[in-house]
Tab-separated table of C-alpha atoms and ligand atoms in Angstrom:
chain	number	residue	atom	x	y	z
A	419	MET	CA	-7.198	-27.541	4.936
A	420	HIS	CA	-7.801	-25.787	1.665
A	421	THR	CA	-4.796	-23.781	0.549
A	422	PRO	CA	-5.593	-21.376	-2.299
A	423	THR	CA	-3.092	-21.717	-5.071
A	424	PHE	CA	-3.530	-18.111	-6.066
A	425	ARG	CA	-5.354	-15.023	-4.827
A	426	ARG	CA	-8.093	-13.081	-6.686
A	427	HIS	CA	-6.648	-9.557	-6.287
A	428	ARG	CA	-8.725	-8.278	-9.180
A	429	ILE	CA	-11.979	-8.670	-7.192
A	430	LEU	CA	-11.256	-5.279	-5.593
A	431	ARG	CA	-10.688	-3.701	-8.994
A	432	LYS	CA	-13.909	-4.984	-10.563
A	433	ASN	CA	-15.386	-1.560	-11.329
A	434	LYS	CA	-15.109	2.080	-10.421
A	435	ASN	CA	-17.118	1.630	-7.243
A	436	THR	CA	-15.009	-1.211	-5.857
A	437	LEU	CA	-12.032	0.957	-6.692
A	438	ALA	CA	-13.545	3.931	-4.868
A	439	LEU	CA	-14.470	1.810	-1.859
A	440	THR	CA	-10.995	0.363	-1.452
A	441	SER	CA	-8.927	3.450	-2.254
A	442	GLU	CA	-6.299	4.008	0.461
A	443	THR	CA	-5.448	7.577	-0.462
A	444	GLU	CA	-7.616	10.570	-1.216
A	445	ILE	CA	-6.800	14.036	-2.465
A	446	ARG	CA	-8.690	16.965	-0.967
A	447	LEU	CA	-8.189	20.603	-1.839
A	448	SER	CA	-7.716	21.363	1.856
A	449	ASP	CA	-4.508	19.279	1.713
A	450	PHE	CA	-2.798	21.882	-0.437
A	451	ILE	CA	-0.613	24.886	0.189
A	452	ALA	CA	-0.680	27.298	-2.764
A	453	PRO	CA	2.624	29.055	-3.537
A	454	LEU	CA	1.994	32.698	-4.417
A	455	PHE	CA	4.515	35.147	-5.906
A	456	VAL	CA	4.093	38.847	-5.221
A	457	GLU	CA	5.859	41.818	-6.822
A	458	GLU	CA	5.565	45.604	-6.481
A	459	GLY	CA	3.064	47.639	-8.491
A	460	SER	CA	-0.639	47.503	-9.206
A	461	LYS	CA	-2.687	45.582	-11.765
A	462	VAL	CA	0.397	43.527	-12.615
A	463	ALA	CA	0.348	39.850	-13.557
A	464	THR	CA	3.748	38.883	-14.967
A	465	PRO	CA	3.757	35.408	-16.494
A	466	ILE	CA	6.559	33.124	-15.297
A	467	PRO	CA	7.595	31.348	-18.515
A	468	SER	CA	9.093	28.239	-16.893
A	469	LEU	CA	6.089	27.894	-14.538
A	470	GLU	CA	3.297	27.850	-17.083
A	471	GLY	CA	-0.027	29.143	-15.800
A	472	HIS	CA	1.632	30.938	-12.878
A	473	TYR	CA	2.234	34.658	-12.464
A	474	ARG	CA	3.906	37.153	-10.218
A	475	TYR	CA	1.083	39.360	-9.000
A	476	SER	CA	0.980	42.844	-7.604
A	477	LEU	CA	-0.801	42.816	-4.259
A	478	ASP	CA	-4.225	43.831	-5.636
A	479	LYS	CA	-4.126	40.934	-8.111
A	480	ALA	CA	-2.733	38.574	-5.470
A	481	LEU	CA	-5.805	39.267	-3.326
A	482	TYR	CA	-8.022	38.291	-6.234
A	483	GLU	CA	-5.984	35.105	-6.735
A	484	VAL	CA	-6.339	34.168	-3.043
A	485	GLU	CA	-10.081	34.661	-3.355
A	486	GLN	CA	-10.186	32.309	-6.365
A	487	LEU	CA	-8.224	29.688	-4.466
A	488	MET	CA	-10.389	29.928	-1.359
A	489	ASN	CA	-13.517	29.629	-3.512
A	490	ILE	CA	-12.399	26.183	-4.670
A	491	GLY	CA	-11.619	25.043	-1.118
A	492	VAL	CA	-7.916	25.810	-0.750
A	493	VAL	CA	-7.213	26.891	2.843
A	494	SER	CA	-3.541	27.823	2.772
A	495	CYS	CA	-1.087	29.962	0.775
A	496	LEU	CA	2.684	30.281	0.924
A	497	LEU	CA	3.975	33.750	0.033
A	498	PHE	CA	7.159	34.648	-1.810
A	499	VAL	CA	8.154	38.146	-2.888
A	500	LYS	CA	10.329	39.441	-5.698
A	501	VAL	CA	12.614	42.142	-4.407
A	502	GLY	CA	14.010	44.969	-6.572
A	503	GLU	CA	17.786	44.845	-7.260
A	504	ASP	CA	18.253	48.186	-5.486
A	505	LEU	CA	16.892	46.702	-2.239
A	506	LYS	CA	19.255	43.710	-2.206
A	507	ASP	CA	22.358	43.540	-0.011
A	508	ASN	CA	24.389	40.923	1.863
A	509	GLN	CA	22.533	41.162	5.202
A	510	GLY	CA	18.954	41.055	3.938
A	511	LYS	CA	18.129	44.477	5.392
A	512	GLU	CA	14.910	44.644	3.373
A	513	ALA	CA	13.844	41.250	4.738
A	514	VAL	CA	13.195	42.761	8.176
A	515	ASN	CA	11.632	46.023	6.962
A	516	PRO	CA	8.238	46.261	8.717
A	517	ASN	CA	6.932	48.072	5.611
A	518	GLY	CA	8.562	45.764	3.087
A	519	LEU	CA	6.524	44.128	0.340
A	520	MET	CA	6.258	40.861	2.294
A	521	GLN	CA	5.057	42.493	5.510
A	522	LYS	CA	2.613	44.722	3.575
A	523	SER	CA	1.266	41.696	1.718
A	524	ILE	CA	0.749	39.718	4.931
A	525	ARG	CA	-1.229	42.580	6.477
A	526	GLU	CA	-3.440	43.090	3.432
A	527	ILE	CA	-4.095	39.411	2.769
A	528	LYS	CA	-4.942	38.628	6.402
A	529	LYS	CA	-7.174	41.703	6.607
A	530	ARG	CA	-9.213	40.479	3.642
A	531	PHE	CA	-9.037	36.749	4.466
A	532	PRO	CA	-8.642	36.286	8.222
A	533	GLU	CA	-9.432	32.558	7.956
A	534	LEU	CA	-6.737	31.791	5.385
A	535	VAL	CA	-3.764	29.854	6.804
A	536	LEU	CA	-1.086	32.209	5.557
A	537	MET	CA	2.528	31.064	5.410
A	538	THR	CA	5.679	32.948	4.403
A	539	ASP	CA	9.047	31.824	3.113
A	540	VAL	CA	11.867	32.768	5.463
A	541	ALA	CA	15.325	32.821	3.824
A	542	LEU	CA	17.593	35.560	2.540
A	543	ASP	CA	17.945	34.510	-1.111
A	544	PRO	CA	15.379	36.898	-2.681
A	545	TYR	CA	16.999	39.729	-0.686
A	546	SER	CA	20.639	38.745	-1.214
A	547	ILE	CA	22.961	40.301	-3.802
A	548	TYR	CA	24.566	36.857	-3.928
A	549	GLY	CA	21.306	34.901	-4.267
A	550	HIS	CA	22.277	32.818	-1.239
A	551	ASP	CA	20.009	31.930	1.657
A	552	GLY	CA	22.358	33.427	4.229
A	553	VAL	CA	24.986	36.097	4.810
A	554	VAL	CA	28.164	35.627	2.749
A	555	ALA	CA	31.688	36.119	4.135
A	556	ASN	CA	34.849	34.893	2.394
A	557	ASN	CA	32.747	32.923	-0.093
A	558	GLU	CA	31.051	31.051	2.735
A	559	ILE	CA	27.481	31.168	3.991
A	560	VAL	CA	27.765	32.120	7.648
A	561	ASN	CA	25.399	30.147	9.859
A	562	ASP	CA	25.078	31.930	13.193
A	563	GLU	CA	24.879	35.483	11.885
A	564	THR	CA	22.230	34.349	9.398
A	565	ILE	CA	19.914	32.702	11.907
A	566	LYS	CA	19.761	35.882	13.988
A	567	ILE	CA	18.527	37.772	10.921
A	568	LEU	CA	16.091	34.983	10.027
A	569	ALA	CA	14.618	35.167	13.530
A	570	GLN	CA	14.084	38.944	13.155
A	571	MET	CA	12.541	38.328	9.749
A	572	ALA	CA	10.195	35.720	11.263
A	573	VAL	CA	9.195	38.120	14.060
A	574	SER	CA	8.422	40.853	11.513
A	575	HIS	CA	6.183	38.432	9.584
A	576	ALA	CA	4.493	37.385	12.823
A	577	GLU	CA	3.884	40.988	13.794
A	578	ALA	CA	2.317	41.588	10.374
A	579	GLY	CA	-0.101	38.726	11.089
A	580	VAL	CA	1.233	35.592	9.399
A	581	ASP	CA	0.027	32.187	10.668
A	582	PHE	CA	3.140	30.101	9.920
A	583	VAL	CA	6.670	31.060	8.992
A	584	ALA	CA	8.426	28.590	6.711
A	585	PRO	CA	12.217	28.750	7.043
A	586	SER	CA	13.647	27.353	3.805
A	587	ASP	CA	17.308	28.241	4.335
A	588	MET	CA	18.695	25.026	5.898
A	589	MET	CA	20.922	26.870	8.382
A	590	ASP	CA	21.494	24.974	11.634
A	591	GLY	CA	19.513	26.035	14.679
A	592	ARG	CA	17.137	28.400	12.940
A	593	VAL	CA	13.965	26.748	14.218
A	594	SER	CA	15.211	26.982	17.779
A	595	VAL	CA	16.205	30.649	17.441
A	596	ILE	CA	12.918	31.587	15.734
A	597	ARG	CA	10.926	29.811	18.438
A	598	SER	CA	12.762	31.537	21.283
A	599	GLU	CA	12.565	34.922	19.576
A	600	PHE	CA	8.782	34.385	19.280
A	601	GLU	CA	8.590	33.620	23.008
A	602	LYS	CA	10.651	36.702	23.866
A	603	ASN	CA	8.257	38.822	21.812
A	604	ASN	CA	5.131	37.235	23.295
A	605	ILE	CA	4.203	35.647	19.982
A	606	HIS	CA	2.336	32.532	21.029
A	607	ASN	CA	0.163	31.548	18.113
A	608	VAL	CA	2.439	31.625	15.085
A	609	GLY	CA	3.658	28.249	13.869
A	610	ILE	CA	6.871	27.103	12.226
A	611	LEU	CA	6.674	24.956	9.118
A	612	SER	CA	10.288	23.971	8.697
A	613	TYR	CA	11.784	22.926	5.388
A	614	SER	CA	13.565	20.156	7.305
A	615	ALA	CA	14.846	17.846	4.587
A	616	LYS	CA	15.509	20.256	1.754
A	617	TYR	CA	17.838	18.803	-0.829
A	618	ALA	CA	20.377	20.591	-3.039
A	619	SER	CA	18.247	19.794	-6.075
A	620	CYS	CA	18.396	20.903	-9.706
A	621	LEU	CA	14.598	21.076	-9.622
A	622	TYR	CA	14.325	24.623	-8.225
A	623	GLY	CA	15.324	26.255	-11.533
A	624	PRO	CA	11.933	27.669	-12.596
A	625	PHE	CA	11.349	29.062	-9.087
A	626	ARG	CA	14.673	30.904	-9.215
A	627	ASP	CA	13.625	32.364	-12.578
A	628	ALA	CA	10.413	33.563	-10.938
A	629	LEU	CA	12.223	35.444	-8.173
A	630	ASP	CA	15.460	36.138	-9.978
A	631	SER	CA	17.216	34.451	-7.044
A	632	ALA	CA	19.731	32.032	-8.569
A	633	PRO	CA	22.994	31.907	-6.605
A	634	GLY	CA	25.522	34.385	-8.022
A	635	PHE	CA	28.484	32.136	-7.195
A	636	GLY	CA	28.851	28.494	-6.239
A	637	ASP	CA	25.860	26.388	-5.291
A	638	LYS	CA	23.829	25.601	-2.181
A	639	LYS	CA	25.497	22.290	-1.320
A	640	THR	CA	27.048	23.453	1.945
A	641	TYR	CA	23.607	24.007	3.450
A	642	GLN	CA	20.980	22.110	1.434
A	643	MET	CA	21.175	18.318	1.712
A	644	ASN	CA	22.989	15.759	-0.386
A	645	PRO	CA	20.452	13.929	-2.628
A	646	ALA	CA	22.304	10.699	-1.840
A	647	ASN	CA	21.204	10.743	1.808
A	648	ARG	CA	18.089	9.258	3.318
A	649	ARG	CA	18.858	8.768	7.041
A	650	GLU	CA	20.164	12.315	7.226
A	651	GLY	CA	16.710	13.590	6.207
A	652	VAL	CA	15.261	11.867	9.271
A	653	LYS	CA	18.010	13.363	11.439
A	654	GLU	CA	17.168	16.871	10.199
A	655	ALA	CA	13.442	16.376	10.798
A	656	LEU	CA	13.892	14.977	14.319
A	657	SER	CA	16.158	17.874	15.200
A	658	ASP	CA	13.543	20.381	13.944
A	659	VAL	CA	10.878	18.662	16.043
A	660	GLU	CA	13.092	19.035	19.133
A	661	GLU	CA	13.726	22.680	18.268
A	662	GLY	CA	10.013	23.402	18.192
A	663	ALA	CA	8.793	23.004	14.601
A	664	ASP	CA	5.036	22.492	14.215
A	665	ILE	CA	5.191	20.957	10.730
A	666	VAL	CA	8.195	19.426	8.957
A	667	MET	CA	8.620	19.465	5.201
A	668	VAL	CA	10.472	17.398	2.607
A	669	LYS	CA	11.514	19.035	-0.665
A	670	PRO	CA	11.441	18.182	-3.566
A	671	ALA	CA	8.722	15.547	-3.353
A	672	LEU	CA	8.620	12.924	-6.084
A	673	SER	CA	12.313	12.051	-6.080
A	674	TYR	CA	12.289	11.886	-2.270
A	675	LEU	CA	9.253	9.714	-1.496
A	676	ASP	CA	11.412	7.402	0.628
A	677	VAL	CA	12.400	10.353	2.816
A	678	ILE	CA	8.753	11.463	3.155
A	679	ARG	CA	7.880	7.919	4.222
A	680	ASP	CA	10.692	7.605	6.755
A	681	ILE	CA	9.946	10.971	8.327
A	682	ALA	CA	6.178	10.340	8.455
A	683	GLN	CA	6.897	7.160	10.412
A	684	GLN	CA	9.231	8.811	12.887
A	685	VAL	CA	7.694	12.147	13.830
A	686	ASN	CA	4.467	12.887	15.697
A	687	ILE	CA	3.695	16.164	13.918
A	688	PRO	CA	2.244	16.803	10.432
A	689	VAL	CA	4.483	16.217	7.424
A	690	ALA	CA	4.407	18.423	4.334
A	691	ALA	CA	6.022	17.898	0.948
A	692	TYR	CA	6.901	20.540	-1.627
A	693	HIS	CA	6.155	19.389	-5.172
A	694	VAL	CA	8.592	21.903	-6.610
A	695	SER	CA	8.761	24.056	-9.701
A	696	GLY	CA	11.027	21.737	-11.729
A	697	GLU	CA	8.723	18.784	-11.063
A	698	TYR	CA	5.818	20.842	-12.409
A	699	ALA	CA	7.858	21.980	-15.416
A	700	MET	CA	8.859	18.410	-16.329
A	701	ILE	CA	5.252	17.271	-16.619
A	702	HIS	CA	4.343	20.380	-18.610
A	703	ALA	CA	7.214	19.899	-21.035
A	704	ALA	CA	6.473	16.225	-21.635
A	705	ALA	CA	2.744	16.876	-22.056
A	706	GLU	CA	3.449	19.677	-24.528
A	707	LYS	CA	5.372	17.228	-26.663
A	708	GLY	CA	2.424	14.858	-26.461
A	709	TRP	CA	4.535	12.282	-24.639
A	710	LEU	CA	2.248	11.942	-21.653
A	711	ASP	CA	-1.233	12.963	-20.585
A	712	TYR	CA	-1.023	16.124	-18.461
A	713	ASP	CA	-4.029	15.463	-16.212
A	714	LEU	CA	-3.152	11.844	-15.542
A	715	ALA	CA	0.488	12.683	-14.816
A	716	ALA	CA	-0.466	15.552	-12.459
A	717	MET	CA	-2.885	13.339	-10.524
A	718	GLU	CA	-0.562	10.350	-10.320
A	719	ALA	CA	2.327	12.457	-9.034
A	720	THR	CA	0.130	14.168	-6.424
A	721	LEU	CA	-1.451	10.923	-5.277
A	722	SER	CA	1.981	9.304	-4.918
A	723	ILE	CA	3.192	12.099	-2.662
A	724	LYS	CA	0.185	11.640	-0.367
A	725	ARG	CA	0.502	7.866	-0.456
A	726	ALA	CA	4.120	8.157	0.670
A	727	GLY	CA	2.884	9.890	3.820
A	728	ALA	CA	2.601	13.632	3.198
A	729	ASP	CA	-0.317	15.192	5.067
A	730	MET	CA	-0.154	18.329	2.934
A	731	ILE	CA	1.455	19.341	-0.337
A	732	ALA	CA	2.760	22.671	-1.575
A	733	SER	CA	1.948	22.418	-5.270
A	734	TYR	CA	1.655	24.344	-8.518
A	735	PHE	CA	-0.950	21.832	-9.749
A	736	ILE	CA	-3.744	22.924	-7.397
A	737	LYS	CA	-6.012	24.522	-9.996
A	738	ASP	CA	-5.491	21.592	-12.354
A	739	ILE	CA	-6.384	19.158	-9.587
A	740	ALA	CA	-9.525	21.162	-8.797
A	741	ARG	CA	-10.523	21.071	-12.469
A	742	ILE	CA	-9.821	17.329	-12.724
A	743	LEU	CA	-11.805	16.641	-9.540
A	744	GLY	CA	-14.636	18.719	-10.967
A	745	VAL	CA	-14.592	21.265	-8.141
A	746	ARG	CA	-16.336	24.530	-9.040
A	747	SER	CA	-16.105	27.849	-7.276
B	989	PBG	C1	14.161	29.819	-1.103
B	989	PBG	C2	13.299	28.769	-1.733
B	989	PBG	C3	13.513	28.017	-2.903
B	989	PBG	C4	12.345	27.285	-3.134
B	989	PBG	C5	11.471	27.569	-2.080
B	989	PBG	N1	12.084	28.475	-1.214
B	989	PBG	C6	14.666	28.008	-3.859
B	989	PBG	C7	15.996	27.591	-3.399
B	989	PBG	O1	16.200	27.090	-2.291
B	989	PBG	O2	16.940	27.785	-4.184
B	989	PBG	C8	12.086	26.375	-4.307
B	989	PBG	C9	10.636	26.153	-4.663
B	989	PBG	C10	10.380	25.564	-6.016
B	989	PBG	O3	11.321	25.211	-6.784
B	989	PBG	O4	9.201	25.455	-6.369
B	989	PBG	N2	15.115	29.411	-0.213
């Protein structure tokens, strides 16, 4: 029997068409979730310096931005709001205000774009005087009191018309409490995208600049995960599936591809990854110095996240990807 001494791997890389034919991973604009930052006012677009090309919009401008995104084939947005200092407290009172900026934004955006898959961040940090994701007592973040508030917050978003709530706080049991609060309130068609494996990462810096939500004391290591742990990410995701999550998410993305892979192999629901603000900023900074090619780096990072097993990606690169793919509105 003939035994080949070596294999001709390069046959499949002969030209751009063999490459296209044999590509295992594809990027589509419908795979993306577009983060969107909203602030009070009208006709406002405040640049976010550490997130180049991104702005905090007043609601009128945010509507225009959603329209632009939908025109290029994006189907989903994830809303964050910047809350005035005077509205912040320890309990996140403003977070459950039915006429708060978040709830108002949900109503307006869904009225104009009923087909958009609208998601909202659920955590107390933008509303907290301490910049923490939960209620603070004796320098600790109190779990069980926090999840009750998060569930009310989720219900208020659902009542305003959101499609998915995205709890990003990493308190224990919040998916379960949100799900049962939905049932109690006869909310049957609002999903939960849970930030399941969210790590205590240094890569959220630019985002915290955008919302002015950096922790006022300490850090988030008693609730967000230890970057050293891989199996624990799977444990968190499996527990969220049991509690009733519809989508699980890993965050950040590029430094946690192993976790994305493990979770994608072990759950039977869609897996999302959040390609976070610091990951975006790193590529921008290096490209600005001329040390790497911006477009190639953006594509390679995005492709790698999908290849690892993410079904969808929350990303600040969406418009760049559309431009690179040659998509026109
Ligand atoms: C709020 C929240 C954060 C991000 C998403 N939701 C910041 C944090 O946990 O400190 C980070 C997103 C990004 O960096 O792009 N809990």
